[in-house]
Amino acid sequence: TRRVEPMWLRVRADVMPTTVSLDGAPLPEAASTAALGATGWVADPARRLVWVKLEASTLGTVVTLDP
């Protein structure tokens, strides 16, 4: 059997995004990874990382980071 779980994306970014969207819909920005709900994103400029959390899904999606 295949287990479907929430997904975390760790994206290296030299410029932090102003918005992150999932299939064209903006995701909420959180202050920390602990503060994220089911979906959202957090910028970590000191480490040049953006963390994106997505709900569990078996469908393909497009995540876009806009500067």
PDB file of N, CA and C in Angstrom:
ATOM      1  N   THR A   1       0.841  -1.187   0.000  1.00  0.00           N
ATOM      2  CA  THR A   1       0.000   0.000   0.000  1.00  0.00           C
ATOM      3  C   THR A   1       0.881   1.244   0.000  1.00  0.00           C
ATOM      4  N   ARG A   2       0.324   2.295  -0.501  1.00  0.00           N
ATOM      5  CA  ARG A   2       1.037   3.561  -0.577  1.00  0.00           C
ATOM      6  C   ARG A   2       0.440   4.515   0.442  1.00  0.00           C
ATOM      7  N   ARG A   3       1.283   5.099   1.251  1.00  0.00           N
ATOM      8  CA  ARG A   3       0.832   6.001   2.307  1.00  0.00           C
ATOM      9  C   ARG A   3       0.939   7.439   1.822  1.00  0.00           C
ATOM     10  N   VAL A   4      -0.134   8.192   1.950  1.00  0.00           N
ATOM     11  CA  VAL A   4      -0.159   9.588   1.526  1.00  0.00           C
ATOM     12  C   VAL A   4       0.001  10.463   2.764  1.00  0.00           C
ATOM     13  N   GLU A   5       1.039  11.295   2.760  1.00  0.00           N
ATOM     14  CA  GLU A   5       1.335  12.158   3.903  1.00  0.00           C
ATOM     15  C   GLU A   5       1.577  13.584   3.444  1.00  0.00           C
ATOM     16  N   PRO A   6       1.495  14.547   4.369  1.00  0.00           N
ATOM     17  CA  PRO A   6       1.853  15.922   4.017  1.00  0.00           C
ATOM     18  C   PRO A   6       3.290  15.966   3.507  1.00  0.00           C
ATOM     19  N   MET A   7       3.566  16.943   2.650  1.00  0.00           N
ATOM     20  CA  MET A   7       4.896  17.052   2.052  1.00  0.00           C
ATOM     21  C   MET A   7       5.543  18.386   2.438  1.00  0.00           C
ATOM     22  N   TRP A   8       6.837  18.303   2.752  1.00  0.00           N
ATOM     23  CA  TRP A   8       7.648  19.495   3.012  1.00  0.00           C
ATOM     24  C   TRP A   8       8.602  19.676   1.843  1.00  0.00           C
ATOM     25  N   LEU A   9       8.664  20.899   1.325  1.00  0.00           N
ATOM     26  CA  LEU A   9       9.640  21.238   0.299  1.00  0.00           C
ATOM     27  C   LEU A   9      10.651  22.198   0.912  1.00  0.00           C
ATOM     28  N   ARG A  10      11.914  21.934   0.680  1.00  0.00           N
ATOM     29  CA  ARG A  10      12.983  22.843   1.107  1.00  0.00           C
ATOM     30  C   ARG A  10      13.610  23.382  -0.168  1.00  0.00           C
ATOM     31  N   VAL A  11      13.469  24.694  -0.378  1.00  0.00           N
ATOM     32  CA  VAL A  11      13.912  25.318  -1.617  1.00  0.00           C
ATOM     33  C   VAL A  11      15.015  26.317  -1.300  1.00  0.00           C
ATOM     34  N   ARG A  12      16.145  26.205  -1.987  1.00  0.00           N
ATOM     35  CA  ARG A  12      17.213  27.198  -1.826  1.00  0.00           C
ATOM     36  C   ARG A  12      16.831  28.423  -2.639  1.00  0.00           C
ATOM     37  N   ALA A  13      16.923  29.595  -2.019  1.00  0.00           N
ATOM     38  CA  ALA A  13      16.536  30.833  -2.687  1.00  0.00           C
ATOM     39  C   ALA A  13      17.488  31.953  -2.279  1.00  0.00           C
ATOM     40  N   ASP A  14      18.186  32.529  -3.261  1.00  0.00           N
ATOM     41  CA  ASP A  14      19.064  33.659  -2.979  1.00  0.00           C
ATOM     42  C   ASP A  14      18.254  34.917  -2.690  1.00  0.00           C
ATOM     43  N   VAL A  15      17.054  34.994  -3.275  1.00  0.00           N
ATOM     44  CA  VAL A  15      16.122  36.102  -3.034  1.00  0.00           C
ATOM     45  C   VAL A  15      14.854  35.491  -2.448  1.00  0.00           C
ATOM     46  N   MET A  16      14.438  35.996  -1.299  1.00  0.00           N
ATOM     47  CA  MET A  16      13.238  35.456  -0.664  1.00  0.00           C
ATOM     48  C   MET A  16      11.995  35.885  -1.438  1.00  0.00           C
ATOM     49  N   PRO A  17      11.033  34.979  -1.573  1.00  0.00           N
ATOM     50  CA  PRO A  17       9.812  35.302  -2.315  1.00  0.00           C
ATOM     51  C   PRO A  17       8.915  36.247  -1.511  1.00  0.00           C
ATOM     52  N   THR A  18       8.083  36.963  -2.251  1.00  0.00           N
ATOM     53  CA  THR A  18       7.049  37.769  -1.593  1.00  0.00           C
ATOM     54  C   THR A  18       5.761  36.974  -1.483  1.00  0.00           C
ATOM     55  N   THR A  19       5.582  36.024  -2.423  1.00  0.00           N
ATOM     56  CA  THR A  19       4.426  35.131  -2.375  1.00  0.00           C
ATOM     57  C   THR A  19       4.838  33.738  -2.838  1.00  0.00           C
ATOM     58  N   VAL A  20       4.131  32.758  -2.330  1.00  0.00           N
ATOM     59  CA  VAL A  20       4.277  31.372  -2.764  1.00  0.00           C
ATOM     60  C   VAL A  20       2.867  30.887  -3.085  1.00  0.00           C
ATOM     61  N   SER A  21       2.715  30.269  -4.244  1.00  0.00           N
ATOM     62  CA  SER A  21       1.376  29.820  -4.631  1.00  0.00           C
ATOM     63  C   SER A  21       1.380  28.339  -4.972  1.00  0.00           C
ATOM     64  N   LEU A  22       0.222  27.742  -4.812  1.00  0.00           N
ATOM     65  CA  LEU A  22      -0.011  26.335  -5.118  1.00  0.00           C
ATOM     66  C   LEU A  22      -1.100  26.284  -6.181  1.00  0.00           C
ATOM     67  N   ASP A  23      -0.738  25.848  -7.380  1.00  0.00           N
ATOM     68  CA  ASP A  23      -1.680  25.812  -8.503  1.00  0.00           C
ATOM     69  C   ASP A  23      -2.354  27.164  -8.713  1.00  0.00           C
ATOM     70  N   GLY A  24      -1.582  28.246  -8.548  1.00  0.00           N
ATOM     71  CA  GLY A  24      -2.084  29.598  -8.790  1.00  0.00           C
ATOM     72  C   GLY A  24      -2.738  30.273  -7.601  1.00  0.00           C
ATOM     73  N   ALA A  25      -2.993  29.549  -6.521  1.00  0.00           N
ATOM     74  CA  ALA A  25      -3.625  30.131  -5.334  1.00  0.00           C
ATOM     75  C   ALA A  25      -2.554  30.437  -4.285  1.00  0.00           C
ATOM     76  N   PRO A  26      -2.537  31.664  -3.757  1.00  0.00           N
ATOM     77  CA  PRO A  26      -1.498  32.009  -2.782  1.00  0.00           C
ATOM     78  C   PRO A  26      -1.603  31.185  -1.501  1.00  0.00           C
ATOM     79  N   LEU A  27      -0.435  30.797  -0.977  1.00  0.00           N
ATOM     80  CA  LEU A  27      -0.365  30.085   0.300  1.00  0.00           C
ATOM     81  C   LEU A  27      -0.091  31.086   1.412  1.00  0.00           C
ATOM     82  N   PRO A  28      -0.568  30.823   2.627  1.00  0.00           N
ATOM     83  CA  PRO A  28      -0.306  31.741   3.733  1.00  0.00           C
ATOM     84  C   PRO A  28       1.147  31.655   4.193  1.00  0.00           C
ATOM     85  N   GLU A  29       1.716  32.813   4.514  1.00  0.00           N
ATOM     86  CA  GLU A  29       3.063  32.850   5.074  1.00  0.00           C
ATOM     87  C   GLU A  29       2.961  32.754   6.588  1.00  0.00           C
ATOM     88  N   ALA A  30       3.869  32.013   7.207  1.00  0.00           N
ATOM     89  CA  ALA A  30       3.890  31.854   8.663  1.00  0.00           C
ATOM     90  C   ALA A  30       5.203  32.408   9.211  1.00  0.00           C
ATOM     91  N   ALA A  31       5.228  32.677  10.491  1.00  0.00           N
ATOM     92  CA  ALA A  31       6.428  33.206  11.136  1.00  0.00           C
ATOM     93  C   ALA A  31       7.476  32.125  11.378  1.00  0.00           C
ATOM     94  N   SER A  32       7.026  30.873  11.484  1.00  0.00           N
ATOM     95  CA  SER A  32       7.948  29.762  11.738  1.00  0.00           C
ATOM     96  C   SER A  32       7.323  28.473  11.224  1.00  0.00           C
ATOM     97  N   THR A  33       8.140  27.437  11.083  1.00  0.00           N
ATOM     98  CA  THR A  33       7.590  26.148  10.644  1.00  0.00           C
ATOM     99  C   THR A  33       6.605  25.596  11.670  1.00  0.00           C
ATOM    100  N   ALA A  34       6.834  25.885  12.942  1.00  0.00           N
ATOM    101  CA  ALA A  34       5.918  25.416  13.990  1.00  0.00           C
ATOM    102  C   ALA A  34       4.546  26.082  13.877  1.00  0.00           C
ATOM    103  N   ALA A  35       4.514  27.290  13.299  1.00  0.00           N
ATOM    104  CA  ALA A  35       3.261  28.036  13.188  1.00  0.00           C
ATOM    105  C   ALA A  35       2.468  27.691  11.927  1.00  0.00           C
ATOM    106  N   LEU A  36       3.021  26.848  11.063  1.00  0.00           N
ATOM    107  CA  LEU A  36       2.316  26.487   9.828  1.00  0.00           C
ATOM    108  C   LEU A  36       1.105  25.623  10.112  1.00  0.00           C
ATOM    109  N   GLY A  37       0.051  25.858   9.332  1.00  0.00           N
ATOM    110  CA  GLY A  37      -1.119  25.001   9.399  1.00  0.00           C
ATOM    111  C   GLY A  37      -0.942  23.842   8.435  1.00  0.00           C
ATOM    112  N   ALA A  38      -2.015  23.464   7.755  1.00  0.00           N
ATOM    113  CA  ALA A  38      -1.957  22.346   6.809  1.00  0.00           C
ATOM    114  C   ALA A  38      -1.111  22.678   5.592  1.00  0.00           C
ATOM    115  N   THR A  39      -1.160  23.933   5.164  1.00  0.00           N
ATOM    116  CA  THR A  39      -0.333  24.396   4.049  1.00  0.00           C
ATOM    117  C   THR A  39       0.202  25.778   4.369  1.00  0.00           C
ATOM    118  N   GLY A  40       1.294  26.136   3.736  1.00  0.00           N
ATOM    119  CA  GLY A  40       1.857  27.469   3.919  1.00  0.00           C
ATOM    120  C   GLY A  40       3.351  27.454   3.659  1.00  0.00           C
ATOM    121  N   TRP A  41       3.987  28.578   3.976  1.00  0.00           N
ATOM    122  CA  TRP A  41       5.416  28.691   3.721  1.00  0.00           C
ATOM    123  C   TRP A  41       6.083  29.606   4.734  1.00  0.00           C
ATOM    124  N   VAL A  42       7.397  29.404   4.855  1.00  0.00           N
ATOM    125  CA  VAL A  42       8.223  30.182   5.783  1.00  0.00           C
ATOM    126  C   VAL A  42       9.538  30.513   5.079  1.00  0.00           C
ATOM    127  N   ALA A  43       9.959  31.759   5.156  1.00  0.00           N
ATOM    128  CA  ALA A  43      11.251  32.171   4.611  1.00  0.00           C
ATOM    129  C   ALA A  43      12.297  32.122   5.715  1.00  0.00           C
ATOM    130  N   ASP A  44      13.477  31.623   5.357  1.00  0.00           N
ATOM    131  CA  ASP A  44      14.623  31.576   6.269  1.00  0.00           C
ATOM    132  C   ASP A  44      15.795  32.244   5.539  1.00  0.00           C
ATOM    133  N   PRO A  45      15.807  33.600   5.510  1.00  0.00           N
ATOM    134  CA  PRO A  45      16.818  34.303   4.723  1.00  0.00           C
ATOM    135  C   PRO A  45      18.254  34.052   5.194  1.00  0.00           C
ATOM    136  N   ALA A  46      18.463  33.832   6.466  1.00  0.00           N
ATOM    137  CA  ALA A  46      19.812  33.594   6.978  1.00  0.00           C
ATOM    138  C   ALA A  46      20.416  32.332   6.370  1.00  0.00           C
ATOM    139  N   ARG A  47      19.580  31.328   6.127  1.00  0.00           N
ATOM    140  CA  ARG A  47      20.057  30.063   5.541  1.00  0.00           C
ATOM    141  C   ARG A  47      19.759  29.969   4.044  1.00  0.00           C
ATOM    142  N   ARG A  48      19.139  31.035   3.491  1.00  0.00           N
ATOM    143  CA  ARG A  48      18.741  31.072   2.074  1.00  0.00           C
ATOM    144  C   ARG A  48      17.797  29.928   1.723  1.00  0.00           C
ATOM    145  N   LEU A  49      16.836  29.686   2.600  1.00  0.00           N
ATOM    146  CA  LEU A  49      15.882  28.595   2.391  1.00  0.00           C
ATOM    147  C   LEU A  49      14.456  29.100   2.466  1.00  0.00           C
ATOM    148  N   VAL A  50      13.588  28.445   1.737  1.00  0.00           N
ATOM    149  CA  VAL A  50      12.147  28.639   1.854  1.00  0.00           C
ATOM    150  C   VAL A  50      11.564  27.257   2.110  1.00  0.00           C
ATOM    151  N   TRP A  51      10.790  27.155   3.173  1.00  0.00           N
ATOM    152  CA  TRP A  51      10.112  25.903   3.522  1.00  0.00           C
ATOM    153  C   TRP A  51       8.663  26.023   3.095  1.00  0.00           C
ATOM    154  N   VAL A  52       8.171  25.024   2.371  1.00  0.00           N
ATOM    155  CA  VAL A  52       6.781  25.002   1.910  1.00  0.00           C
ATOM    156  C   VAL A  52       6.154  23.713   2.415  1.00  0.00           C
ATOM    157  N   LYS A  53       4.999  23.826   3.064  1.00  0.00           N
ATOM    158  CA  LYS A  53       4.285  22.655   3.550  1.00  0.00           C
ATOM    159  C   LYS A  53       3.002  22.493   2.747  1.00  0.00           C
ATOM    160  N   LEU A  54       2.789  21.280   2.241  1.00  0.00           N
ATOM    161  CA  LEU A  54       1.618  20.975   1.429  1.00  0.00           C
ATOM    162  C   LEU A  54       0.800  19.870   2.082  1.00  0.00           C
ATOM    163  N   GLU A  55      -0.509  19.942   1.898  1.00  0.00           N
ATOM    164  CA  GLU A  55      -1.385  18.888   2.408  1.00  0.00           C
ATOM    165  C   GLU A  55      -1.119  17.580   1.674  1.00  0.00           C
ATOM    166  N   ALA A  56      -1.475  16.497   2.306  1.00  0.00           N
ATOM    167  CA  ALA A  56      -1.357  15.187   1.671  1.00  0.00           C
ATOM    168  C   ALA A  56      -2.254  15.150   0.437  1.00  0.00           C
ATOM    169  N   SER A  57      -1.708  14.626  -0.667  1.00  0.00           N
ATOM    170  CA  SER A  57      -2.478  14.558  -1.902  1.00  0.00           C
ATOM    171  C   SER A  57      -1.852  13.530  -2.835  1.00  0.00           C
ATOM    172  N   THR A  58      -2.679  12.937  -3.648  1.00  0.00           N
ATOM    173  CA  THR A  58      -2.178  12.023  -4.677  1.00  0.00           C
ATOM    174  C   THR A  58      -2.140  12.719  -6.036  1.00  0.00           C
ATOM    175  N   LEU A  59      -2.523  13.995  -6.079  1.00  0.00           N
ATOM    176  CA  LEU A  59      -2.574  14.741  -7.332  1.00  0.00           C
ATOM    177  C   LEU A  59      -1.284  15.513  -7.559  1.00  0.00           C
ATOM    178  N   GLY A  60      -0.937  15.745  -8.798  1.00  0.00           N
ATOM    179  CA  GLY A  60       0.201  16.586  -9.139  1.00  0.00           C
ATOM    180  C   GLY A  60      -0.150  18.050  -8.924  1.00  0.00           C
ATOM    181  N   THR A  61       0.808  18.828  -8.461  1.00  0.00           N
ATOM    182  CA  THR A  61       0.570  20.247  -8.215  1.00  0.00           C
ATOM    183  C   THR A  61       1.766  21.057  -8.700  1.00  0.00           C
ATOM    184  N   VAL A  62       1.557  22.373  -8.824  1.00  0.00           N
ATOM    185  CA  VAL A  62       2.616  23.296  -9.210  1.00  0.00           C
ATOM    186  C   VAL A  62       2.787  24.310  -8.082  1.00  0.00           C
ATOM    187  N   VAL A  63       4.007  24.393  -7.551  1.00  0.00           N
ATOM    188  CA  VAL A  63       4.333  25.366  -6.519  1.00  0.00           C
ATOM    189  C   VAL A  63       5.194  26.448  -7.165  1.00  0.00           C
ATOM    190  N   THR A  64       4.801  27.717  -6.978  1.00  0.00           N
ATOM    191  CA  THR A  64       5.518  28.842  -7.580  1.00  0.00           C
ATOM    192  C   THR A  64       5.972  29.801  -6.493  1.00  0.00           C
ATOM    193  N   LEU A  65       7.254  30.176  -6.527  1.00  0.00           N
ATOM    194  CA  LEU A  65       7.804  31.189  -5.624  1.00  0.00           C
ATOM    195  C   LEU A  65       8.012  32.451  -6.437  1.00  0.00           C
ATOM    196  N   ASP A  66       7.340  33.528  -6.049  1.00  0.00           N
ATOM    197  CA  ASP A  66       7.431  34.804  -6.769  1.00  0.00           C
ATOM    198  C   ASP A  66       8.252  35.803  -5.957  1.00  0.00           C
ATOM    199  N   PRO A  67       9.289  36.375  -6.595  1.00  0.00           N
ATOM    200  CA  PRO A  67      10.126  37.354  -5.871  1.00  0.00           C
ATOM    201  C   PRO A  67       9.414  38.669  -5.634  1.00  0.00           C
TER     202      PRO A  67
END
